[in-house]
PDB file of C-alpha atoms in Angstrom:
ATOM      1  CA  UNK A 113     122.605 100.246  57.719  1.00 41.00           C
ATOM      2  CA  UNK A 114     122.141 101.858  54.318  1.00 48.00           C
ATOM      3  CA  UNK A 115     125.465 103.345  53.166  1.00 52.00           C
ATOM      4  CA  UNK A 116     123.723 106.169  51.294  1.00 59.00           C
ATOM      5  CA  UNK A 117     122.201 107.545  54.506  1.00 68.00           C
ATOM      6  CA  UNK A 118     124.003 110.593  55.798  1.00 76.00           C
ATOM      7  CA  UNK A 119     124.618 110.725  59.539  1.00 83.00           C
ATOM      8  CA  UNK A 120     124.485 113.735  61.817  1.00 85.00           C
ATOM      9  CA  UNK A 121     128.263 114.262  61.774  1.00 90.00           C
ATOM     10  CA  UNK A 122     128.324 114.192  57.976  1.00 91.00           C
ATOM     11  CA  UNK A 123     125.490 116.710  57.811  1.00 89.00           C
ATOM     12  CA  UNK A 124     127.269 118.992  60.269  1.00 91.00           C
ATOM     13  CA  UNK A 125     130.389 118.914  58.091  1.00 93.00           C
ATOM     14  CA  UNK A 126     128.297 119.621  54.971  1.00 93.00           C
ATOM     15  CA  UNK A 127     126.770 122.585  56.811  1.00 91.00           C
ATOM     16  CA  UNK A 128     130.200 123.931  57.759  1.00 93.00           C
ATOM     17  CA  UNK A 129     131.513 123.573  54.205  1.00 93.00           C
ATOM     18  CA  UNK A 130     128.423 125.318  52.827  1.00 91.00           C
ATOM     19  CA  UNK A 131     129.199 128.299  55.047  1.00 91.00           C
ATOM     20  CA  UNK A 132     132.951 128.448  54.368  1.00 90.00           C
ATOM     21  CA  UNK A 133     134.595 126.493  51.571  1.00 79.00           C
ATOM     22  CA  UNK A 134     138.073 127.548  52.773  1.00 85.00           C
ATOM     23  CA  UNK A 135     137.916 125.514  55.969  1.00 90.00           C
ATOM     24  CA  UNK A 136     140.769 123.176  56.771  1.00 90.00           C
ATOM     25  CA  UNK A 137     140.271 119.727  58.267  1.00 91.00           C
ATOM     26  CA  UNK A 138     141.729 121.068  61.485  1.00 92.00           C
ATOM     27  CA  UNK A 139     139.223 123.940  61.625  1.00 93.00           C
ATOM     28  CA  UNK A 140     136.325 121.600  60.866  1.00 94.00           C
ATOM     29  CA  UNK A 141     137.413 119.124  63.546  1.00 93.00           C
ATOM     30  CA  UNK A 142     137.810 121.927  66.092  1.00 94.00           C
ATOM     31  CA  UNK A 143     134.439 123.551  65.270  1.00 93.00           C
ATOM     32  CA  UNK A 144     132.564 120.253  65.518  1.00 93.00           C
ATOM     33  CA  UNK A 145     134.515 118.704  68.385  1.00 94.00           C
ATOM     34  CA  UNK A 146     135.686 115.754  66.315  1.00 94.00           C
ATOM     35  CA  UNK A 147     139.158 114.248  66.171  1.00 95.00           C
ATOM     36  CA  UNK A 148     141.241 115.169  63.153  1.00 93.00           C
ATOM     37  CA  UNK A 149     141.307 111.509  62.089  1.00 94.00           C
ATOM     38  CA  UNK A 150     137.522 111.183  62.285  1.00 95.00           C
ATOM     39  CA  UNK A 151     137.118 114.424  60.324  1.00 94.00           C
ATOM     40  CA  UNK A 152     139.446 113.060  57.638  1.00 93.00           C
ATOM     41  CA  UNK A 153     137.458 109.809  57.400  1.00 95.00           C
ATOM     42  CA  UNK A 154     134.135 111.643  57.132  1.00 95.00           C
ATOM     43  CA  UNK A 155     135.454 114.058  54.486  1.00 95.00           C
ATOM     44  CA  UNK A 156     136.752 111.134  52.406  1.00 95.00           C
ATOM     45  CA  UNK A 157     133.392 109.371  52.763  1.00 94.00           C
ATOM     46  CA  UNK A 158     131.498 112.515  51.715  1.00 95.00           C
ATOM     47  CA  UNK A 159     133.772 112.921  48.694  1.00 95.00           C
ATOM     48  CA  UNK A 160     133.386 109.263  47.680  1.00 94.00           C
ATOM     49  CA  UNK A 161     129.579 109.553  47.924  1.00 93.00           C
ATOM     50  CA  UNK A 162     129.623 112.714  45.801  1.00 94.00           C
ATOM     51  CA  UNK A 163     128.430 115.174  48.445  1.00 95.00           C
ATOM     52  CA  UNK A 164     131.597 117.258  48.349  1.00 94.00           C
ATOM     53  CA  UNK A 165     134.385 117.782  45.873  1.00 94.00           C
ATOM     54  CA  UNK A 166     137.984 118.157  47.023  1.00 92.00           C
ATOM     55  CA  UNK A 167     139.934 120.649  44.946  1.00 91.00           C
ATOM     56  CA  UNK A 168     143.714 120.756  45.382  1.00 87.00           C
ATOM     57  CA  UNK A 169     144.938 124.335  45.559  1.00 86.00           C
ATOM     58  CA  UNK A 170     148.571 123.331  46.096  1.00 87.00           C
ATOM     59  CA  UNK A 171     150.501 120.428  47.605  1.00 84.00           C
ATOM     60  CA  UNK A 172     149.461 121.285  51.143  1.00 84.00           C
ATOM     61  CA  UNK A 173     146.127 123.038  50.757  1.00 88.00           C
ATOM     62  CA  UNK A 174     142.766 121.762  49.555  1.00 90.00           C
ATOM     63  CA  UNK A 175     139.379 123.347  49.180  1.00 91.00           C
ATOM     64  CA  UNK A 176     136.120 121.568  49.941  1.00 93.00           C
ATOM     65  CA  UNK A 177     133.261 122.379  47.608  1.00 93.00           C
ATOM     66  CA  UNK A 178     129.674 121.350  48.165  1.00 93.00           C
ATOM     67  CA  UNK A 179     128.269 119.517  45.145  1.00 94.00           C
ATOM     68  CA  UNK A 180     124.650 119.779  43.987  1.00 95.00           C
ATOM     69  CA  UNK A 181     124.053 116.412  45.674  1.00 94.00           C
ATOM     70  CA  UNK A 182     125.530 117.774  48.920  1.00 92.00           C
ATOM     71  CA  UNK A 183     123.460 120.934  48.672  1.00 92.00           C
ATOM     72  CA  UNK A 184     120.321 118.851  48.096  1.00 93.00           C
ATOM     73  CA  UNK A 185     121.091 116.782  51.213  1.00 89.00           C
ATOM     74  CA  UNK A 186     121.611 119.960  53.248  1.00 89.00           C
ATOM     75  CA  UNK A 187     118.281 121.300  51.970  1.00 91.00           C
ATOM     76  CA  UNK A 188     116.489 118.034  52.853  1.00 90.00           C
ATOM     77  CA  UNK A 189     117.948 118.179  56.346  1.00 86.00           C
ATOM     78  CA  UNK A 190     116.783 121.774  56.793  1.00 86.00           C
ATOM     79  CA  UNK A 191     113.306 120.841  55.588  1.00 91.00           C
ATOM     80  CA  UNK A 192     113.115 117.840  57.951  1.00 88.00           C
ATOM     81  CA  UNK A 193     114.290 120.022  60.833  1.00 88.00           C
ATOM     82  CA  UNK A 194     111.656 122.616  59.969  1.00 92.00           C
ATOM     83  CA  UNK A 195     108.879 119.997  59.926  1.00 94.00           C
ATOM     84  CA  UNK A 196     110.105 118.516  63.214  1.00 93.00           C
ATOM     85  CA  UNK A 197     110.107 121.976  64.808  1.00 93.00           C
ATOM     86  CA  UNK A 198     106.571 122.713  63.603  1.00 95.00           C
ATOM     87  CA  UNK A 199     105.394 119.351  64.942  1.00 95.00           C
ATOM     88  CA  UNK A 200     107.056 120.047  68.322  1.00 93.00           C
ATOM     89  CA  UNK A 201     105.395 123.459  68.538  1.00 93.00           C
ATOM     90  CA  UNK A 202     102.002 121.932  67.732  1.00 95.00           C
ATOM     91  CA  UNK A 203     102.488 119.325  70.460  1.00 94.00           C
ATOM     92  CA  UNK A 204     103.476 122.013  72.960  1.00 93.00           C
ATOM     93  CA  UNK A 205     100.407 124.037  72.035  1.00 95.00           C
ATOM     94  CA  UNK A 206      98.140 120.988  72.556  1.00 95.00           C
ATOM     95  CA  UNK A 207      99.646 120.284  75.986  1.00 94.00           C
ATOM     96  CA  UNK A 208      99.283 123.905  77.078  1.00 94.00           C
ATOM     97  CA  UNK A 209      95.690 123.987  75.840  1.00 95.00           C
ATOM     98  CA  UNK A 210      94.970 120.765  77.729  1.00 93.00           C
ATOM     99  CA  UNK A 211      96.338 122.324  80.940  1.00 92.00           C
ATOM    100  CA  UNK A 212      94.227 125.433  80.511  1.00 93.00           C
ATOM    101  CA  UNK A 213      91.116 123.420  79.649  1.00 93.00           C
ATOM    102  CA  UNK A 214      91.554 121.335  82.820  1.00 92.00           C
ATOM    103  CA  UNK A 215      91.398 124.563  84.856  1.00 92.00           C
ATOM    104  CA  UNK A 216      88.649 125.978  82.647  1.00 92.00           C
ATOM    105  CA  UNK A 217      86.439 122.938  83.301  1.00 92.00           C
ATOM    106  CA  UNK A 218      86.891 123.619  87.023  1.00 92.00           C
ATOM    107  CA  UNK A 219      85.479 127.123  86.528  1.00 91.00           C
ATOM    108  CA  UNK A 220      88.695 129.072  86.054  1.00 92.00           C
ATOM    109  CA  UNK A 221      88.350 131.675  83.302  1.00 92.00           C
ATOM    110  CA  UNK A 222      91.054 134.216  84.205  1.00 94.00           C
ATOM    111  CA  UNK A 223      94.670 133.471  83.370  1.00 94.00           C
ATOM    112  CA  UNK A 224      97.893 135.405  83.667  1.00 93.00           C
ATOM    113  CA  UNK A 225     100.862 134.559  81.462  1.00 93.00           C
ATOM    114  CA  UNK A 226     104.014 135.343  83.409  1.00 92.00           C
ATOM    115  CA  UNK A 227     106.999 135.733  81.131  1.00 90.00           C
ATOM    116  CA  UNK A 228     108.396 137.601  78.187  1.00 88.00           C
ATOM    117  CA  UNK A 229     110.269 134.996  76.170  1.00 89.00           C
ATOM    118  CA  UNK A 230     109.409 132.551  73.428  1.00 92.00           C
ATOM    119  CA  UNK A 231     107.658 130.159  75.800  1.00 93.00           C
ATOM    120  CA  UNK A 232     105.317 132.969  76.857  1.00 93.00           C
ATOM    121  CA  UNK A 233     104.629 133.651  73.172  1.00 95.00           C
ATOM    122  CA  UNK A 234     103.690 129.989  72.652  1.00 95.00           C
ATOM    123  CA  UNK A 235     101.441 130.056  75.738  1.00 95.00           C
ATOM    124  CA  UNK A 236      99.678 133.146  74.414  1.00 94.00           C
ATOM    125  CA  UNK A 237      99.156 131.564  70.989  1.00 94.00           C
ATOM    126  CA  UNK A 238      97.786 128.462  72.703  1.00 95.00           C
ATOM    127  CA  UNK A 239      95.231 130.497  74.648  1.00 94.00           C
ATOM    128  CA  UNK A 240      94.178 132.405  71.542  1.00 93.00           C
ATOM    129  CA  UNK A 241      93.682 129.099  69.740  1.00 93.00           C
ATOM    130  CA  UNK A 242      91.128 127.885  72.287  1.00 93.00           C
ATOM    131  CA  UNK A 243      88.464 130.328  71.040  1.00 87.00           C
ATOM    132  CA  UNK A 244      86.658 130.457  74.385  1.00 88.00           C
ATOM    133  CA  UNK A 245      84.860 133.797  74.708  1.00 88.00           C
ATOM    134  CA  UNK A 246      84.694 133.578  78.532  1.00 91.00           C
ATOM    135  CA  UNK A 247      88.402 132.869  78.812  1.00 92.00           C
ATOM    136  CA  UNK A 248      90.428 135.978  79.614  1.00 92.00           C
ATOM    137  CA  UNK A 249      94.132 136.419  79.961  1.00 92.00           C
ATOM    138  CA  UNK A 250      96.739 139.069  80.399  1.00 92.00           C
ATOM    139  CA  UNK A 251     100.466 138.857  80.021  1.00 92.00           C
ATOM    140  CA  UNK A 252     102.927 140.263  82.523  1.00 91.00           C
ATOM    141  CA  UNK A 253     106.693 140.137  82.659  1.00 86.00           C
ATOM    142  CA  UNK A 254     107.233 140.483  86.407  1.00 83.00           C
ATOM    143  CA  UNK A 255     105.875 138.647  89.417  1.00 79.00           C
ATOM    144  CA  UNK A 256     105.088 142.010  91.065  1.00 80.00           C
ATOM    145  CA  UNK A 257     102.682 142.854  88.217  1.00 81.00           C
ATOM    146  CA  UNK A 258     100.258 140.106  89.248  1.00 83.00           C
ATOM    147  CA  UNK A 259      97.369 141.789  91.080  1.00 80.00           C
ATOM    148  CA  UNK A 260      94.658 139.172  90.776  1.00 76.00           C
ATOM    149  CA  UNK A 261      94.227 136.589  93.504  1.00 77.00           C
ATOM    150  CA  UNK A 262      91.788 134.354  91.615  1.00 83.00           C
ATOM    151  CA  UNK A 263      93.532 134.078  88.228  1.00 90.00           C
ATOM    152  CA  UNK A 264      95.570 131.027  87.277  1.00 91.00           C
ATOM    153  CA  UNK A 265      99.177 132.044  86.619  1.00 91.00           C
ATOM    154  CA  UNK A 266     100.868 130.299  83.726  1.00 92.00           C
ATOM    155  CA  UNK A 267     104.541 130.529  84.577  1.00 90.00           C
ATOM    156  CA  UNK A 268     106.307 130.803  81.213  1.00 90.00           C
ATOM    157  CA  UNK A 269     109.696 131.975  82.397  1.00 81.00           C
ATOM    158  CA  UNK A 270     112.762 130.049  83.430  1.00 70.00           C
ATOM    159  CA  UNK A 271     114.140 132.570  85.935  1.00 63.00           C
ATOM    160  CA  UNK A 272     114.976 130.806  89.230  1.00 59.00           C
ATOM    161  CA  UNK A 273     113.126 133.355  91.387  1.00 57.00           C
ATOM    162  CA  UNK A 274     109.886 132.651  89.565  1.00 56.00           C
ATOM    163  CA  UNK A 275     110.150 128.914  90.125  1.00 51.00           C
ATOM    164  CA  UNK A 276     110.653 129.111  93.888  1.00 46.00           C
ATOM    165  CA  UNK A 277     107.777 131.526  94.411  1.00 51.00           C
ATOM    166  CA  UNK A 278     105.351 129.514  92.279  1.00 48.00           C
ATOM    167  CA  UNK A 279     104.439 126.805  94.765  1.00 52.00           C
ATOM    168  CA  UNK A 280     100.705 127.372  95.112  1.00 57.00           C
ATOM    169  CA  UNK A 281      97.989 125.529  93.228  1.00 61.00           C
ATOM    170  CA  UNK A 282      97.074 128.587  91.167  1.00 81.00           C
ATOM    171  CA  UNK A 283     100.479 128.595  89.480  1.00 84.00           C
ATOM    172  CA  UNK A 284     101.206 126.262  86.572  1.00 87.00           C
ATOM    173  CA  UNK A 285     104.863 125.904  85.695  1.00 88.00           C
ATOM    174  CA  UNK A 286     104.480 125.498  81.935  1.00 90.00           C
ATOM    175  CA  UNK A 287     107.993 124.143  81.439  1.00 88.00           C
ATOM    176  CA  UNK A 288     107.399 121.394  84.009  1.00 85.00           C
ATOM    177  CA  UNK A 289     104.021 120.690  82.459  1.00 85.00           C
ATOM    178  CA  UNK A 290     105.526 120.290  79.017  1.00 87.00           C
ATOM    179  CA  UNK A 291     108.087 117.864  80.378  1.00 85.00           C
ATOM    180  CA  UNK A 292     105.325 115.789  81.990  1.00 75.00           C
ATOM    181  CA  UNK A 293     106.132 116.570  85.640  1.00 60.00           C
ATOM    182  CA  UNK A 294     103.024 118.723  86.220  1.00 52.00           C
ATOM    183  CA  UNK A 295     100.574 116.142  84.895  1.00 48.00           C
ATOM    184  CA  UNK A 296     101.915 113.449  87.218  1.00 46.00           C
ATOM    185  CA  UNK A 297     101.453 115.666  90.289  1.00 49.00           C
ATOM    186  CA  UNK A 298      98.042 117.148  89.385  1.00 48.00           C
ATOM    187  CA  UNK A 299      95.904 114.231  88.247  1.00 48.00           C
TER     188      UNK A 299
END
């Protein structure tokens, strides 16, 4: 393994130091769920690689300072995380669009998005991205608000009551579909 590669634990410590340079080893170990010994080893490794600087305030107290190299590594990590998140959202959108298109090809043009959270937002963006003029959808936040018997309901909510009542073929549990469970059952 390349010794210049920073691991997840090292990056988490860099992140903590960037937020509060007055952290003690004990506070860092507690915040990250690491042993004090492991925290000490990682801090020494980060200092030896030039990611942090250790400044002695007195005999018993030190201050950890993020170096430009450490800041650059933190920035790279944030950028990689951002790209990974965008890629994940694009994949989710493709899967949702595939689900809708499977129903659309079977003649279904009316959809109801059931939910009010972020997943419902992603479902709505996915439907808008299809650019099908015949495709119609509405968004509701409660099961009681569904008044159409022929629309396909895209369940985009993780509330337990929604899951148990969504057992018919016209309901698509989007979360299950994204995890692959829906596709296996509905091929």
